PDB file of C-alpha atoms and ligand atoms in Angstrom:
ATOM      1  CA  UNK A   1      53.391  -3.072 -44.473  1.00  0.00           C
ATOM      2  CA  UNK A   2      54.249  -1.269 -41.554  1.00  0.00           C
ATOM      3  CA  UNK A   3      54.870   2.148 -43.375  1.00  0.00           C
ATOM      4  CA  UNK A   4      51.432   1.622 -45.451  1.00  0.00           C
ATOM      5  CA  UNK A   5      49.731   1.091 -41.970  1.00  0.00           C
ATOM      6  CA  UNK A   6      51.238   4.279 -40.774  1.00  0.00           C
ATOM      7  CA  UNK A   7      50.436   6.654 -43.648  1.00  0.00           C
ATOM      8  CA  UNK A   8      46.805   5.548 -43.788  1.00  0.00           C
ATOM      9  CA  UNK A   9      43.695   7.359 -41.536  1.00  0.00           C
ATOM     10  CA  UNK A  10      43.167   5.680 -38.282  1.00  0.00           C
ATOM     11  CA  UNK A  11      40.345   3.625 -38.058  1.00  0.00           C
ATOM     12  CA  UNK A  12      40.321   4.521 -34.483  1.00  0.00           C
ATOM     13  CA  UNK A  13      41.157   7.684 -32.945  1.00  0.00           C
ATOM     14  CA  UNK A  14      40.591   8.421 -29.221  1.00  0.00           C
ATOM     15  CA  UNK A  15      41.667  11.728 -27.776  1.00  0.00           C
ATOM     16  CA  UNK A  16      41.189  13.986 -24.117  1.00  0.00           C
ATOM     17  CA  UNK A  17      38.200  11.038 -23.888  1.00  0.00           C
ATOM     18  CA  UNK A  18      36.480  11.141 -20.569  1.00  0.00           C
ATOM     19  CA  UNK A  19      33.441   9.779 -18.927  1.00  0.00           C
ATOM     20  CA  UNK A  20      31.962   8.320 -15.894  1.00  0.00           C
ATOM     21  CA  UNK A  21      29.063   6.365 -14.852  1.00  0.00           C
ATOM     22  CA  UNK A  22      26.232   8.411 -14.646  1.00  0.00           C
ATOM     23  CA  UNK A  23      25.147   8.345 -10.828  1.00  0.00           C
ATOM     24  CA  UNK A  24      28.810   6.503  -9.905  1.00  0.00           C
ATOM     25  CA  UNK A  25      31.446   8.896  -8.184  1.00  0.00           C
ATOM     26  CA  UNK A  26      33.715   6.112  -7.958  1.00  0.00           C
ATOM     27  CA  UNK A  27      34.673   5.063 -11.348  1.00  0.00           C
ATOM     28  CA  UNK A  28      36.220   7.173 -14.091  1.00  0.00           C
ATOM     29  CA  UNK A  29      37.457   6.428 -17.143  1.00  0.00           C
ATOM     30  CA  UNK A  30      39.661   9.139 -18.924  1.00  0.00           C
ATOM     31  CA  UNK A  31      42.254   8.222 -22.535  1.00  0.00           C
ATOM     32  CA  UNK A  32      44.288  10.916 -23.605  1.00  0.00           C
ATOM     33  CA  UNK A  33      45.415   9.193 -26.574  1.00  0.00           C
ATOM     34  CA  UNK A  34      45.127   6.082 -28.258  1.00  0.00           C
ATOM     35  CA  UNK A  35      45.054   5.021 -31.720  1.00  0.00           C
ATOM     36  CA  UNK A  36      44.600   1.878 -33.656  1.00  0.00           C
ATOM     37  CA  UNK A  37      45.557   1.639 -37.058  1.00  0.00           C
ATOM     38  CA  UNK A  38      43.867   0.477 -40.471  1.00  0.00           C
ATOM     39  CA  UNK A  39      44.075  -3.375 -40.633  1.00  0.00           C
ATOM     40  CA  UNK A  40      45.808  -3.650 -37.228  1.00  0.00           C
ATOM     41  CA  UNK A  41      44.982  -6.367 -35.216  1.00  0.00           C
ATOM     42  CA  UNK A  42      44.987  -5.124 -31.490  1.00  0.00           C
ATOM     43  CA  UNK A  43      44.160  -7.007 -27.997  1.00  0.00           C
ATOM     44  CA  UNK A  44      43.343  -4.286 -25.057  1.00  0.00           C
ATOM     45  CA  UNK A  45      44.311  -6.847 -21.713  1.00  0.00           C
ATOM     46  CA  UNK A  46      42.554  -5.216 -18.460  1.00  0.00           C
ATOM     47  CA  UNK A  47      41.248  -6.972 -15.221  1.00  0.00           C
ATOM     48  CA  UNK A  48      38.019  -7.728 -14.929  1.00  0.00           C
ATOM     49  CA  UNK A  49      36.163  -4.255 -13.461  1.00  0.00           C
ATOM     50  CA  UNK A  50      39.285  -1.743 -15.729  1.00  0.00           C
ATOM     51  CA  UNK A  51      36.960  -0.608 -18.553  1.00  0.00           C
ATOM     52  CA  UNK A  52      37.200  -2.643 -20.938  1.00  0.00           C
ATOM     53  CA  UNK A  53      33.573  -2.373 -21.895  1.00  0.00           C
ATOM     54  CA  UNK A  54      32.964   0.884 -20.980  1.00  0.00           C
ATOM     55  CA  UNK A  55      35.377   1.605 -23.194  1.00  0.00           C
ATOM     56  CA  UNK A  56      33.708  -0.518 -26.067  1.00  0.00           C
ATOM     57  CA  UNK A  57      30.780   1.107 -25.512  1.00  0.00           C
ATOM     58  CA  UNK A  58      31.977   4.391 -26.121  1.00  0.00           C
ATOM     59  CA  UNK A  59      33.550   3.459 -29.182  1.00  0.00           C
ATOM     60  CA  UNK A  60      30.383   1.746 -30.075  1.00  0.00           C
ATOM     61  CA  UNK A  61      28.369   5.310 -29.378  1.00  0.00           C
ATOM     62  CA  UNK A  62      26.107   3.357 -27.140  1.00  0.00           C
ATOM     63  CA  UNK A  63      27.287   5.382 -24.687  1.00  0.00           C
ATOM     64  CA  UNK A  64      29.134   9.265 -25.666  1.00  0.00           C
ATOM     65  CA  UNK A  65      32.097  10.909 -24.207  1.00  0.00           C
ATOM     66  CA  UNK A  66      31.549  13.744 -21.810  1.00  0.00           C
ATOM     67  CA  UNK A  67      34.787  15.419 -23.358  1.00  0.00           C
ATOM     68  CA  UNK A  68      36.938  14.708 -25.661  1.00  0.00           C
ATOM     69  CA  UNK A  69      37.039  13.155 -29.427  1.00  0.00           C
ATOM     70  CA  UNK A  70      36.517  10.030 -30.520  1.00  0.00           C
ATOM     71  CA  UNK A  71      36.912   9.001 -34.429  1.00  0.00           C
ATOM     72  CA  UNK A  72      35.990   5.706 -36.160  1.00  0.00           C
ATOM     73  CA  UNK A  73      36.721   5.647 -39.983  1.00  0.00           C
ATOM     74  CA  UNK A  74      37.761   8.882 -39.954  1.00  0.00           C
ATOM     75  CA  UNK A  75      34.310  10.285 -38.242  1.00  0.00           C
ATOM     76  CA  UNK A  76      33.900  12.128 -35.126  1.00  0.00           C
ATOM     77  CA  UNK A  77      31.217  10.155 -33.555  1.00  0.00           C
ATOM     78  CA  UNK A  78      31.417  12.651 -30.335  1.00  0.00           C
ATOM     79  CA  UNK A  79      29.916  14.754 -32.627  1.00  0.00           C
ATOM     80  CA  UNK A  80      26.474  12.745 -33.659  1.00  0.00           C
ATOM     81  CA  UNK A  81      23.086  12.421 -32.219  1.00  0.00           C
ATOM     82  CA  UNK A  82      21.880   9.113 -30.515  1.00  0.00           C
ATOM     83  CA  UNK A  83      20.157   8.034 -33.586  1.00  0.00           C
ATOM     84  CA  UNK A  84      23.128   8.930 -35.702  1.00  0.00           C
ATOM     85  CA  UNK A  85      25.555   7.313 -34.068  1.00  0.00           C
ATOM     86  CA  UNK A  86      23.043   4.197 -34.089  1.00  0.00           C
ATOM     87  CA  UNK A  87      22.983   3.999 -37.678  1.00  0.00           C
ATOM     88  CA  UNK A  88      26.909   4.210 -37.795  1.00  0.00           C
ATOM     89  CA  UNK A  89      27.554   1.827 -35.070  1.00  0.00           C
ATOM     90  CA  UNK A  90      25.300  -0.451 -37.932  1.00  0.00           C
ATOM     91  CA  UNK A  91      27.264   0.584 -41.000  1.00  0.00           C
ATOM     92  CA  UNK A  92      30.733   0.828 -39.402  1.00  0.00           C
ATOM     93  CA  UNK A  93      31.142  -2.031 -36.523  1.00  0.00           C
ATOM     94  CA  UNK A  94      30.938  -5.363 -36.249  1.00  0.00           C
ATOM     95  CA  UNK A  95      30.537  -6.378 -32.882  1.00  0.00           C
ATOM     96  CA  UNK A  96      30.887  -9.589 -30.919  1.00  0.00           C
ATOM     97  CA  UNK A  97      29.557 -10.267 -27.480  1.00  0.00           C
ATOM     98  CA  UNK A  98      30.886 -11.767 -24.503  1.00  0.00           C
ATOM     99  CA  UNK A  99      27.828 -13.546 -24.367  1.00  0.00           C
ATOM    100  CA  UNK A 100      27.252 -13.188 -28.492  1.00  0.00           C
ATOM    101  CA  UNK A 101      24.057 -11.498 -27.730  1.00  0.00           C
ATOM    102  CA  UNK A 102      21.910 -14.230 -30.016  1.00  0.00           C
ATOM    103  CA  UNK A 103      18.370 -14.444 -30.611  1.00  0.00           C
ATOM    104  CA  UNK A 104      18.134 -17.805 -29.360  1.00  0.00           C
ATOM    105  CA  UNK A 105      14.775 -18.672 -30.938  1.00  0.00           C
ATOM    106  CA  UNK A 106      15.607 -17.294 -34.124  1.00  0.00           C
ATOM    107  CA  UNK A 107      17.767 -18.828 -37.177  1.00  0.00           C
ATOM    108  CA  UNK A 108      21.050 -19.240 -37.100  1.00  0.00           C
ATOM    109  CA  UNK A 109      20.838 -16.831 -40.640  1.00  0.00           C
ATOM    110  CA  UNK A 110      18.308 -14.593 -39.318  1.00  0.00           C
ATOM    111  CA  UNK A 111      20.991 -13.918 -36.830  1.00  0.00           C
ATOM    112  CA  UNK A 112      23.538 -13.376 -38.598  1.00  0.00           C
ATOM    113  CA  UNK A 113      21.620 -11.276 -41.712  1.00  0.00           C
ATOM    114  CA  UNK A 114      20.187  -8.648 -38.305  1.00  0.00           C
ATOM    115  CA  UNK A 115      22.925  -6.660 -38.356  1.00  0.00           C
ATOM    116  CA  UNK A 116      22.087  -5.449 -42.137  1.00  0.00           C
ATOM    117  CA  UNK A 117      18.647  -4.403 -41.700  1.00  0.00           C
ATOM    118  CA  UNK A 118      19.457  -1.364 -39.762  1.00  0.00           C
ATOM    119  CA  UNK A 119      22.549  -0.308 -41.985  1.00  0.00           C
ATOM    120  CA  UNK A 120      21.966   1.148 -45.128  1.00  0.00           C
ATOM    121  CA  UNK A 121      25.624   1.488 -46.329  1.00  0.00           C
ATOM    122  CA  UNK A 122      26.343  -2.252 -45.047  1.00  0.00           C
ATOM    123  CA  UNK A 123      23.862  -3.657 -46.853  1.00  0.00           C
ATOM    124  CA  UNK A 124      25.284  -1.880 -49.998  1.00  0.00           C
ATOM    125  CA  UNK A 125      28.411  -4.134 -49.574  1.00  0.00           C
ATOM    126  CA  UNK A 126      26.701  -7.408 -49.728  1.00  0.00           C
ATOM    127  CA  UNK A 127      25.209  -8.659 -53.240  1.00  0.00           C
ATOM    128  CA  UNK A 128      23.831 -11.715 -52.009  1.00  0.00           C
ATOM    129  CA  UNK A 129      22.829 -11.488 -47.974  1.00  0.00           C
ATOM    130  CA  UNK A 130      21.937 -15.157 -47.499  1.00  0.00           C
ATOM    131  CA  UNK A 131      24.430 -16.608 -49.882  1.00  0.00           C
ATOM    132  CA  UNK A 132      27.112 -14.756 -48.195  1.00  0.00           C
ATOM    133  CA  UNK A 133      25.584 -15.659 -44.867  1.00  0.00           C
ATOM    134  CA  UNK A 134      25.950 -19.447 -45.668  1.00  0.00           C
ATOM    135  CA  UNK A 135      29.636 -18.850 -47.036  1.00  0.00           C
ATOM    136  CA  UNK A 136      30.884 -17.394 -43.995  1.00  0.00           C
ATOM    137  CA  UNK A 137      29.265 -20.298 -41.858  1.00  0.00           C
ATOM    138  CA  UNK A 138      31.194 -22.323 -44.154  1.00  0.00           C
ATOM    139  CA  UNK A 139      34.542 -20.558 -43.901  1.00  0.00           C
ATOM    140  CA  UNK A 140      33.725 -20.767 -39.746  1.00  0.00           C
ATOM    141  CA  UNK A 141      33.767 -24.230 -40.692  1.00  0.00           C
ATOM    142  CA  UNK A 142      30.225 -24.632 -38.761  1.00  0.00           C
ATOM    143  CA  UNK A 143      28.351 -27.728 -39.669  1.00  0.00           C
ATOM    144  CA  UNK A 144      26.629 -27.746 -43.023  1.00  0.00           C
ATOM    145  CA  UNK A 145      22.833 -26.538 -42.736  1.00  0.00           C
ATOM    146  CA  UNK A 146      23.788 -24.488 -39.827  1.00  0.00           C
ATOM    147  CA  UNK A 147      21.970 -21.505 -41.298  1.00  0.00           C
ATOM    148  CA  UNK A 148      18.272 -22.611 -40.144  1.00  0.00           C
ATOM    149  CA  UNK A 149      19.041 -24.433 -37.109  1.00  0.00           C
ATOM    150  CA  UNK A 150      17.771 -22.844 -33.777  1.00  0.00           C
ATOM    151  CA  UNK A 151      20.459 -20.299 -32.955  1.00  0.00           C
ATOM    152  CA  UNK A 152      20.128 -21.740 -29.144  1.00  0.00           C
ATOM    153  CA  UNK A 153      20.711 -25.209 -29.847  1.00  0.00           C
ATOM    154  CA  UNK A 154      24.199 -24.689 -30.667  1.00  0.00           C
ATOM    155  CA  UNK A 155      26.987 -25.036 -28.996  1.00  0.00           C
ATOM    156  CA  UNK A 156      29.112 -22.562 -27.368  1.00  0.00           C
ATOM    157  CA  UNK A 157      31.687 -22.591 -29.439  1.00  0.00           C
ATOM    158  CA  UNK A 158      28.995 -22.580 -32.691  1.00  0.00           C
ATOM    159  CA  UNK A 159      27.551 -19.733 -31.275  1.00  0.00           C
ATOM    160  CA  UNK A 160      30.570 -17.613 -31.117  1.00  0.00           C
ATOM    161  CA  UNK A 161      31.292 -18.840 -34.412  1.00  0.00           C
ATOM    162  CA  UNK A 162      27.644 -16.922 -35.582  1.00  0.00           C
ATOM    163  CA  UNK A 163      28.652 -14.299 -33.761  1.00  0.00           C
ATOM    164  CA  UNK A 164      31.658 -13.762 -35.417  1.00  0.00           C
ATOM    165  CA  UNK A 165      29.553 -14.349 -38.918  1.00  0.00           C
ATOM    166  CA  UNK A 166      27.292 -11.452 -37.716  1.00  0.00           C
ATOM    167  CA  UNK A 167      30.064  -9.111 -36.877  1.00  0.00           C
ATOM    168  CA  UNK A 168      31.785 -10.070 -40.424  1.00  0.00           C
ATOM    169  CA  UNK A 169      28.307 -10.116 -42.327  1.00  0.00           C
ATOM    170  CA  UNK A 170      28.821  -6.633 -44.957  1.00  0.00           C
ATOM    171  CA  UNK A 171      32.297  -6.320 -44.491  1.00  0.00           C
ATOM    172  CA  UNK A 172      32.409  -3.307 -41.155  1.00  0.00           C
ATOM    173  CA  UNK A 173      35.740  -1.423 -41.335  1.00  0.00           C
ATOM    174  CA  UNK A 174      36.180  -2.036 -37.408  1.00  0.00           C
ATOM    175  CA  UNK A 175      35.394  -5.499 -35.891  1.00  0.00           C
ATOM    176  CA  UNK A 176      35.551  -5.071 -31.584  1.00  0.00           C
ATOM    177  CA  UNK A 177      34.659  -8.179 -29.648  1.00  0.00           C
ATOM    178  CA  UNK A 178      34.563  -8.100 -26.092  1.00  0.00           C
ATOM    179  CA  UNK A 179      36.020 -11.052 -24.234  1.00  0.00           C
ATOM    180  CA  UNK A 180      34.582 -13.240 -26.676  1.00  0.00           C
ATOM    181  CA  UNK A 181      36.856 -16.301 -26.003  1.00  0.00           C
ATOM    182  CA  UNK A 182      36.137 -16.765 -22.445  1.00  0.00           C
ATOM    183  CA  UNK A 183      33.822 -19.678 -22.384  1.00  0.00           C
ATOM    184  CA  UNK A 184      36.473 -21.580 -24.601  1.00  0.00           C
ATOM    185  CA  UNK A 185      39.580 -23.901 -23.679  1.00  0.00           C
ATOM    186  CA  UNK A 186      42.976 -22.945 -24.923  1.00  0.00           C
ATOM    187  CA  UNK A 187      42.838 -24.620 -28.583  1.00  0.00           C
ATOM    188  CA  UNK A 188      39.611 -23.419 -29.129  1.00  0.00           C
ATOM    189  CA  UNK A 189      40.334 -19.941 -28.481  1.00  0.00           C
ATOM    190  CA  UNK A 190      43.581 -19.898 -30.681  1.00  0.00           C
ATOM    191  CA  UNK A 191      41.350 -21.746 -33.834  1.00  0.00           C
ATOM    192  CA  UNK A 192      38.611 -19.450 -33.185  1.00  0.00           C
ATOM    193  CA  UNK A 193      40.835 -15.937 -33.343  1.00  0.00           C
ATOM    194  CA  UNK A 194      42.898 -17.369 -36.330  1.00  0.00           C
ATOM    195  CA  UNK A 195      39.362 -17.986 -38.617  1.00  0.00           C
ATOM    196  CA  UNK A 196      38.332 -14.492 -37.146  1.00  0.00           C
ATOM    197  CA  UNK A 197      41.671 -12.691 -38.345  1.00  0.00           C
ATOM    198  CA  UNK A 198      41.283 -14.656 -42.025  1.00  0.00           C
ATOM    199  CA  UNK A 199      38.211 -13.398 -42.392  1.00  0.00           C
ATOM    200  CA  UNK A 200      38.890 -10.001 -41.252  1.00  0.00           C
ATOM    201  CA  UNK A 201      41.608  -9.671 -43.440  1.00  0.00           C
ATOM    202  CA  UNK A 202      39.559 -10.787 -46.515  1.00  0.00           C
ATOM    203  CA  UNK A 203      36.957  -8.040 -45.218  1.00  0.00           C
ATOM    204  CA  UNK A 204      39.411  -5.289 -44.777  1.00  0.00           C
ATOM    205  CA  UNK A 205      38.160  -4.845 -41.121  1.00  0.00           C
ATOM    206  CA  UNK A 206      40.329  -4.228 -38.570  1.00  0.00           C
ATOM    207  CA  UNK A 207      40.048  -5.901 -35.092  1.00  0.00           C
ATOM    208  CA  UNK A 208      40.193  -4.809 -31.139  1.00  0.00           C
ATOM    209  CA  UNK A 209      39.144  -7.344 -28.688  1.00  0.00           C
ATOM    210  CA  UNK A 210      39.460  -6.474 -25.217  1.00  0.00           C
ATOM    211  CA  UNK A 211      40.552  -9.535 -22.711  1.00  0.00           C
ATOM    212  CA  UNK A 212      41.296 -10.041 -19.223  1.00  0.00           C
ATOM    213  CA  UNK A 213      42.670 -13.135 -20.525  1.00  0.00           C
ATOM    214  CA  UNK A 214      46.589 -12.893 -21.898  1.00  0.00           C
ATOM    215  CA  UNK A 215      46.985 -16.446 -23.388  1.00  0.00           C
ATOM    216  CA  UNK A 216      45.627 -15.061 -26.777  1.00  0.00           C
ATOM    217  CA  UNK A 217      48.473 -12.352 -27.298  1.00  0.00           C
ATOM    218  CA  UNK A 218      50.922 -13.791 -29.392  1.00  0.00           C
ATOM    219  CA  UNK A 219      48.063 -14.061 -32.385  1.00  0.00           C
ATOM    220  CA  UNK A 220      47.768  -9.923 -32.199  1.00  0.00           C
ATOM    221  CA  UNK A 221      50.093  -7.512 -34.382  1.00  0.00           C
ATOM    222  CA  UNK A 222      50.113  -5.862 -30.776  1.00  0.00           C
ATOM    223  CA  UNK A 223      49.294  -5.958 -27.017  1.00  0.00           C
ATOM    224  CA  UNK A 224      48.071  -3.020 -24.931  1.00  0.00           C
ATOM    225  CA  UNK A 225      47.823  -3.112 -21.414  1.00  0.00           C
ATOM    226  CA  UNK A 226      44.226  -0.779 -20.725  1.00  0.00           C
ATOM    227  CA  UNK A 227      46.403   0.613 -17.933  1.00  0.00           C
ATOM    228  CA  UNK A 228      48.885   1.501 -20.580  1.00  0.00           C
ATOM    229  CA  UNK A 229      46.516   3.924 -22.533  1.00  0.00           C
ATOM    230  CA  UNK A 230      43.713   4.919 -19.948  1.00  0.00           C
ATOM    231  CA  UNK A 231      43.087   6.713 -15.879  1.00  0.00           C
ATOM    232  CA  UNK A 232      40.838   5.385 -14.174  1.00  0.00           C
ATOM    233  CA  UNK A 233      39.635   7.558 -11.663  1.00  0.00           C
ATOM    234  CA  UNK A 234      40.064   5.315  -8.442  1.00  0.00           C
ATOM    235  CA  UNK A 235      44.037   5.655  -9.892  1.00  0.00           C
ATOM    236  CA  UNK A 236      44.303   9.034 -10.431  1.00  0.00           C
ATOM    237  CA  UNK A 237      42.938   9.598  -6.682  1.00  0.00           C
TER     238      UNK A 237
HETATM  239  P1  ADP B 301      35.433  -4.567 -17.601  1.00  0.00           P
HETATM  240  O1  ADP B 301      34.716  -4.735 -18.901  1.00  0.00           O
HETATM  241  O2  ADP B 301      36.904  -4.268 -17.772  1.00  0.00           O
HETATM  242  O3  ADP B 301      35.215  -5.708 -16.671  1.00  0.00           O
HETATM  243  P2  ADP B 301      33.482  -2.471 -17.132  1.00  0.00           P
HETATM  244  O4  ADP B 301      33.707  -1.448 -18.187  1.00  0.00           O
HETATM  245  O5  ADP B 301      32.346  -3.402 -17.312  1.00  0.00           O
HETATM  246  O6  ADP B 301      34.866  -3.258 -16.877  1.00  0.00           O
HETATM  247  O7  ADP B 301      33.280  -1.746 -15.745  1.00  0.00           O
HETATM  248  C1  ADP B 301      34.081  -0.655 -15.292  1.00  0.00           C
HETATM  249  C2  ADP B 301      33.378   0.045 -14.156  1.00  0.00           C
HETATM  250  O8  ADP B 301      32.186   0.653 -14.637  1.00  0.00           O
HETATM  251  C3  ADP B 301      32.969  -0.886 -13.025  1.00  0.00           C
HETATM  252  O9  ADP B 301      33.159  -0.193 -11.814  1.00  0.00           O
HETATM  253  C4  ADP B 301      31.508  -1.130 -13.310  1.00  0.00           C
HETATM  254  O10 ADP B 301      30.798  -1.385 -12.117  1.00  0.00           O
HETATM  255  C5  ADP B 301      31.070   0.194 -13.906  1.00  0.00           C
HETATM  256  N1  ADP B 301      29.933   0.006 -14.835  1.00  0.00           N
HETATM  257  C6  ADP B 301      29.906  -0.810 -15.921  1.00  0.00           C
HETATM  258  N2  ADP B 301      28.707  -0.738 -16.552  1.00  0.00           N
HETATM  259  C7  ADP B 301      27.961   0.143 -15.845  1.00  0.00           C
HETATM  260  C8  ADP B 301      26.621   0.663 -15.974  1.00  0.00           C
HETATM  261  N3  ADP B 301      25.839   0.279 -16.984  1.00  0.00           N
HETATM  262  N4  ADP B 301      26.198   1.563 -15.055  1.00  0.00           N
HETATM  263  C9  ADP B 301      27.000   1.960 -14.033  1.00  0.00           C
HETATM  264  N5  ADP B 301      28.255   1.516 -13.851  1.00  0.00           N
HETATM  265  C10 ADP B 301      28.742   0.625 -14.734  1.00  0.00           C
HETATM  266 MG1   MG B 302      33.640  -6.333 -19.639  1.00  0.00          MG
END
C-alpha cells in the first residue's frame, strides 16, 4: 500500500510557493516543499491565524502564488487563468467549509447537486445526479427525505453532513475541508471524519483538512504540523 502510494503522481504538489496578503506587510506565507500523496489521508494542525486557509485557498486557485508551483492531479494550476483555474477548482476539489458555506434557503439536494453545474468533467462522473445525491445522504446516515428539506433548518451536525455530500457529489480527486469539525463535540467529530474517509475511499479522493484542533489525529494516515512544512513571514523575521 505504502509502495503503490509512493510510485503514483501526487495529487498535491507544492513547491518554492510564496505569497502574501495583498496590502499586508506583516504576514507571509512561503512552502518550499510539500507533497500529499494519491489516496492519503492528511490533517495540516496550525493555530488559529498560521495559514491554514490561506493556504487552502491557494490550493483551491481562489487565490495564485506569487512564485512558485503548485500541482493538483498532476496540473500546474500556477500556470492557469482566473477562469481556468475556476473551472478546475469545480472538476478537481471538493471542498468543505468551516462554516459549510450552504444556501440556507435552498434544498438540501440543490445544495449538494451546485457543485456539478459549473464542472463539466464532474458531471461526466455522475450517471444519476439526484439519485446519487440521495445515496450519499443515506450513506451520511442523514434522516430519510433530507434531500428537500430547507438546507437551514438542519442541524449543525446535518449540515456538515451536506457539506460533506457536496464535496463528495462526482467523485473530486482531492477533498480539502477546512476546520470543518469545530462546531462538533468529540464523538461527533470522530463519526463524522470516519463516514467522510469511507466515502472518500469509495470515491478515490484523497483528503487534507486543516485543524487547529489535534483531537482528530489518530483517524489520519499522517499529521503535519503547518509549521513543519511552511515560513511564515513574522518567523522568518
Ligand atoms: P488560519 O486559517 O490558520 O486561521 P488564515 O490563513 O485565515 O489563518 O490567516 C493567516 C493570515 O492571513 C492572518 O494574519 C490573516 O489576518 C491574514 N488574512 C487571511 N485572509 C485575509 C484576507 N482575505 N485579506 C488579508 N489578509 C488575510
Ligand atoms: Mg482558517
Amino acid at each position: 500500500m505504502t509502495q503503490d502510494l509512493a510510485a503514483a503522481t501526487p495529487i498535491l504538489h507544492l513547491q518554492d510557493v510564496r505569497y502574501r496578503w495583498p496590502g499586508r506587510a506583516s504576514f507571509g506565507l512561503s512552502v518550499p516543499n510539500f507533497v500529499l500523496k494519491t489516496g492519503e489521508k492528511l490533517l495540516l494542525l496550525g493555530k488559529s491565524g498560521s495559514g491554514k486557509s490561506t493556504l487552502l485557498s491557494l490550493i483551491c486557485g481562489t487565490i495564485s502564488v506569487q512564485s512558485g508551483m503548485i500541482s493538483v492531479a498532476g496540473t500546474d494550476i500556477s500556470g492557469l487563468s482566473e477562469g481556468e483555474r475556476d473551472r478546475f477548482r469545480a472538476d478537481q476539489i471538493g471542498l468543505i467549509f468551516q462554516q459549510f458555506n450552504l444556501l440556507p434557503y435552498a434544498s438540501v439536494g440543490d445544495n449538494i447537486l451546485l457543485p456539478l453545474r459549473f464542472a463539466p468533467e464532474r458531471r461526466l462522473r455522475v450517471e444519476a445526479p439526484y439519485a446519487e445525491a440521495t445515496q450519499l445522504c443515506k450513506q451520511l446516515e442523514l434522516p430519510k427525505n433530507v434531500m428537500s428539506a430547507r438546507a437551514g433548518t438542519l442541524s449543525v451536525g446535518q449540515q456538515q453532513r451536506v457539506a460533506a455530500a457536496r464535496a463528495l457529489i462526482g467523485s473530486p480527486p482531492l477533498i480539502m475541508a477546512d476546520e470543518p469539525t469545530s462546531a462538533l463535540d468529540a464523538d461527533t467529530q470522530a463519526s463524522f471524519v470516519e463516514l467522510l474517509f469511507e466515502l472518500s475511499r469509495s470515491a478515490g479522493s484523497s483528503v487534507l483538512m486543516v485543524s487547529h484542533d489535534a483531537r482528530l489525529a489518530n483517524q489520519f494516515d499522517r499529521v503535519v504540523n503547518l509549521s513543519d512544512i511552511a515560513v511564515t513571514e513574522a518567523e522568518a523575521a
